[in-house]
Amino acid sequence: MNYRIDIGLEVHVQLKTRSKMFCGCEVRVGAEPNTLVCPVCLGYPGAMPSMNGEAVRLTVRTGLMIGSTIDGFSKFDRKSYFYPDMPKNYQISQYDRPLCDGGAVLIGDGGVAKTVRIRRIHLEEDVAKNTHFAAASGVDFNRAGTPLMEIVTQPDMHSPEEAFAFLLALKQILQYADVSHCNLEEGNIRCDVNCSVRPEGQEALGTKTEHKNLNTFKGVLNALKVESERQIAVLNRGGKILQETRRWDADTGETAAMRSKEDAHDYRYFPEPDLMPVVLAPAEIEAWRAALPEMPAVRRARLVRDYGIPDYDAGVLVADKAVGDYFEAAAKLAPNAKLVSNWMMTEMLRLLGETERDIRTVPITPAALAALVCLTESRTINSNTAKDIFAELFEQGGDPEAIVRQRGLGQVSDASAIGMIVDEAIAENIKVFDDYRNGKVAAAKFIIGQVMKKSKGKADPQLVMKLLDARVAGG
Amino acid sequence: MSEKQAQTGGIDVRYVANLARLALTEEEIATFQGQLSQIVEYVQAIDRLDVTGIEPTSHALPRYNVFRADEVRPSLDRDTVLRNAPSSRDGQFIVPKIVE
Amino acid sequence: MKLNLSTLTVSDALAHMASGDFKSIDLVEALGAAIAVRDGELGAYVSVDLAGARAEAEAADRARAAGKAGRLCGIPIAIKDVLNVRGQPCTCASKILDGYVAPYDATAIARLRAEGAVFLGRTNMDEFAMGGSTENSAIKRTRNPRALDRVPGGSSGGSAAAVAGGLALAALGTDTGGSIRQPAAFCGCVGLKPSYGRVSRYGLTAFASSLDQIGPMTRTVRDAALLQEVLSGADPMDATCVETPVPPYAAQLTEDLRGMTLGVPAEYVVEGMDPAVAQAVQHAVERCRDLGARIVEVKLPHTMFAIATYYIIGTAEASANLARFDGVRYGLRATGATDPLDMYKRTRAAGFGPEVKRRIILGTYVLSSGYHDAYYLKAQKVRTLIRRDFEQAFASCDALLTPCTPTPAFRMGEKTQDPLQMYLGDIFTVTANLAGICGLSVPCGVAPGGLPIGLQILGPAMKEENILRVGHAYEVARGDQWLG
């Protein structure tokens, strides 16, 4: 039997604010445990939340990016459950009046575009971090209270690959909106994954299972592959899927049911009495809408138009906002945007991939890349030298013009100096020269190679060719 | 909702105490079951009122958009925080092992 | 000069200290001595920090000498043990906060501190402010200073007993359903429950967040006005606290009530009411008429649903507010637990007393799946109706006059086995919390046996000046016969 897979995601995104959602403690990863805490985020007796307006703005901004309805009235609710990472044993979240309703994200590049509908986006507070020791667990509340935006999709993805593509597209939007650092290693984006399967043709969705807190997109992809196959196998054996929370183990590549809870969740939501509702005026929402950044697709078209680069290149460059930003910064300073794009598409992306570095922190600056392009464009250096310099700049930074000057790497374009070397090479290889003169075109390559060798690579190959032809013509 | 609650429409103290993370003795359960059944019956008085079309009041005063600027304020000193902890080690609060 | 601690008012003490008759340190020493003599019997205080109070008194005396006296400079104030004071325990009269030391000041405390107040000690209360007799304290019993076999009321029973018993000039209490006004009535002192949002709740260990307020308990209405001026005002740490300007309450007090219209609600007469209470309140109403007020009858038709509404909303909020007491970050942790769930259950079983457990269970129940709409949501709608009752009444009245409690103070132990009977005693006070309005309790007579009776004056939200004015004019006309 053929099965259809239905996947829905709940994506938790830590927002890019300086301070926490409901208190003034700093949001920072890597601090000593329990040093970014106060009575509010520790759930002390008497402490009360005060709402970070920037977190509200960033959430609404995200909603506007994906076409959510912002209806103006929103409120916060308490969601009760006991867990050691929960300072108050209730989480301040949003139940029935989230900040953003609906919306959609387009996935699939160029060819077949597909829409994943967004159910809602709400704002809540992150929980603490637990560490497990041999006989006990430790709790660090530094993360507790970090503004966390939860984006809930409809079950519109029908393969693990679609879910993966959705996450990439969403991350791209979040980067463009500049609402999150989007650093997966630091847990800025974490997913709860709901998956079910149903026989082809069946209307109703199958029984779903949930995997919580997956913090890599690859993890989501792999967990979904394994889980959807598991569910299909269970159904094929005539078994039943249990609605349960399962755990993905990236090391073994298996999913397993978690120890079942004693009682079903009963979150006992009720309006947070300590926080007043948010009522956004239409004028304010419109002002925020007007301040939205360019969406990736719009930027792609603009790069083609403004910089004269191919559509394919533009698509690659806008995929990551930071890469696009880098390109534009360099292209503005360089004489030839296409050459900048070539460097980005080849050397830059290759080295970024190999070294797993972030373009925002690489030592080579957009200005240095532009200068390098100038040097090749003016034929001061040849392409091999340029590649070497790029690699060096990528690792250590610096000014390409200074490097060329200091090491005397400049291409020699002085006809008389090169002429002497050409004559020397002809003299040493008179038979090959004769072959060339007699029409053996390939023979020129050898002579040119000899000239390049003698000039330690600095001769301008085009000039060498010109001079060699002059010798042939001259007699 | 527990099965007992669903059947009787009344309070099942044993079930609710578990939701509230309270370990009660059998004696407490018996006492509370009696007292709370009486109280629940009393508060059901509001059933008699027709509240069709009435908006709920969750805040005693109408106020909106009370925001704080996104500014960092000093956190507490960790020693002060951990002195209050029943158990701590290496800067962390220690709890019995969490089994997932 | 000789200090008469049982009658000395805050305003008189300020005048005496200003003219050099005595110093704050003298007051603190005298109160310390009185506490040593009498509090063993009364049990008003959970803890007394005499060393800290002396240091604060001396600092206040220096500030006064330097011409930098704040509005409450050198006034010793007793603090209900539910408010966080930096460096001090805050037990909430519960075992579950064993060992907890507050690392911060509640905003109300910071405001008093900024005006030079001296913190004498922490007063007893019903555990987590849940109760009307202070018998739910896990720490000690508090007796009514007017009749030692009677309860002082609750939950701010320790604060009322300290003020009425001559062990503090003033105290802070908190009021979620009458917990300032009822003990004030039982002990024969003045208690003001401010409008919701008038005083910051930051640092007040929450019982029911949409109902709680902090307020002063004093010997005179003028003193309540003085303290309220300091306590009122917006706070960035409490989103429910409003910016409405704070009038100079004390300066606006008058000795007549000309031009005021006072309502008497027909519904505030209940079965089982003590005739002495009805009579005393009736006399008070007549006296207000004599002072120039126009008296009208008003209707508050949803009053009969108030107790049910209050106990649903109050316990629902409490069930969440008290979830944080889990043995992880502070306070008690039960030993022998094998996993966190087990630890929670054991810790909370060992740390909470029976009334707190009852209310947590009730609150959890009314919010739980399948019951939320029938209880919690419905109660919130009834709350709207109760609010409307008051809005309509205040459309034609400046304040309302009612009894504060159906009976005077009852005997210790009399109601401990019957929680519902205890709850029903809150009938006249819970409505103010549900509606978010302000209320004042002023002594208006005594029942046989010398038991004080309280007149409750209710005012519109953010109109504390109305009820303080009525209370003060009435109090002056009444004279000192029930004080001291």
PDB file of C-alpha atoms in Angstrom, chain A residues 39-40 42-49 78 82 86-90 92 272 274, chain C residues 96-97 104 128 204-206 209 317-330 344 348 352:
ATOM      1  CA  PRO A  39      14.067  37.181  41.027  1.00  0.00           C
ATOM      2  CA  VAL A  40      11.865  37.265  37.911  1.00  0.00           C
ATOM      3  CA  LEU A  42      14.220  32.437  38.842  1.00  0.00           C
ATOM      4  CA  GLY A  43      10.530  32.484  39.763  1.00  0.00           C
ATOM      5  CA  TYR A  44      11.151  33.985  43.175  1.00  0.00           C
ATOM      6  CA  PRO A  45       8.272  34.726  45.526  1.00  0.00           C
ATOM      7  CA  GLY A  46       6.810  38.128  44.711  1.00  0.00           C
ATOM      8  CA  ALA A  47       8.573  38.634  41.393  1.00  0.00           C
ATOM      9  CA  MET A  48       6.482  39.847  38.470  1.00  0.00           C
ATOM     10  CA  PRO A  49       7.064  39.886  34.714  1.00  0.00           C
ATOM     11  CA  ARG A  78      -0.098  30.783  31.892  1.00  0.00           C
ATOM     12  CA  PHE A  82       5.962  20.991  36.481  1.00  0.00           C
ATOM     13  CA  MET A  86      10.542  25.790  34.571  1.00  0.00           C
ATOM     14  CA  PRO A  87      11.186  28.447  37.211  1.00  0.00           C
ATOM     15  CA  LYS A  88       7.534  29.074  38.046  1.00  0.00           C
ATOM     16  CA  ASN A  89       6.218  25.684  36.942  1.00  0.00           C
ATOM     17  CA  TYR A  90       4.086  27.579  34.511  1.00  0.00           C
ATOM     18  CA  ILE A  92       4.077  32.501  30.206  1.00  0.00           C
ATOM     19  CA  GLU A 272      -1.730  35.859  32.805  1.00  0.00           C
ATOM     20  CA  ASP A 274       0.319  40.020  35.784  1.00  0.00           C
TER      21      ASP A 274
ATOM     22  CA  ILE C  96       7.841  25.628  52.488  1.00  0.00           C
ATOM     23  CA  LEU C  97       9.864  28.861  52.552  1.00  0.00           C
ATOM     24  CA  TYR C 104      15.401  42.143  46.958  1.00  0.00           C
ATOM     25  CA  PHE C 128       0.216  32.434  52.001  1.00  0.00           C
ATOM     26  CA  LEU C 204       4.386  40.684  47.369  1.00  0.00           C
ATOM     27  CA  THR C 205       4.337  36.892  47.323  1.00  0.00           C
ATOM     28  CA  ALA C 206       1.302  36.381  45.147  1.00  0.00           C
ATOM     29  CA  SER C 209      -2.621  38.146  41.222  1.00  0.00           C
ATOM     30  CA  GLU C 317      -4.699  31.953  40.311  1.00  0.00           C
ATOM     31  CA  ALA C 318      -3.231  30.644  43.559  1.00  0.00           C
ATOM     32  CA  SER C 319      -2.795  27.154  42.132  1.00  0.00           C
ATOM     33  CA  ALA C 320      -0.445  28.598  39.502  1.00  0.00           C
ATOM     34  CA  ASN C 321       1.204  31.142  41.801  1.00  0.00           C
ATOM     35  CA  LEU C 322       2.097  28.472  44.340  1.00  0.00           C
ATOM     36  CA  ALA C 323       3.433  26.027  41.748  1.00  0.00           C
ATOM     37  CA  ARG C 324       6.869  27.635  42.067  1.00  0.00           C
ATOM     38  CA  PHE C 325       7.323  26.238  45.560  1.00  0.00           C
ATOM     39  CA  ASP C 326       8.919  23.009  44.436  1.00  0.00           C
ATOM     40  CA  GLY C 327      12.165  22.589  46.361  1.00  0.00           C
ATOM     41  CA  VAL C 328      14.428  23.389  43.409  1.00  0.00           C
ATOM     42  CA  ARG C 329      15.604  26.990  43.826  1.00  0.00           C
ATOM     43  CA  TYR C 330      14.824  27.965  47.418  1.00  0.00           C
ATOM     44  CA  TYR C 344       7.779  17.948  44.070  1.00  0.00           C
ATOM     45  CA  ARG C 348       4.775  20.272  48.635  1.00  0.00           C
ATOM     46  CA  PHE C 352       2.072  23.347  52.680  1.00  0.00           C
TER      47      PHE C 352
END
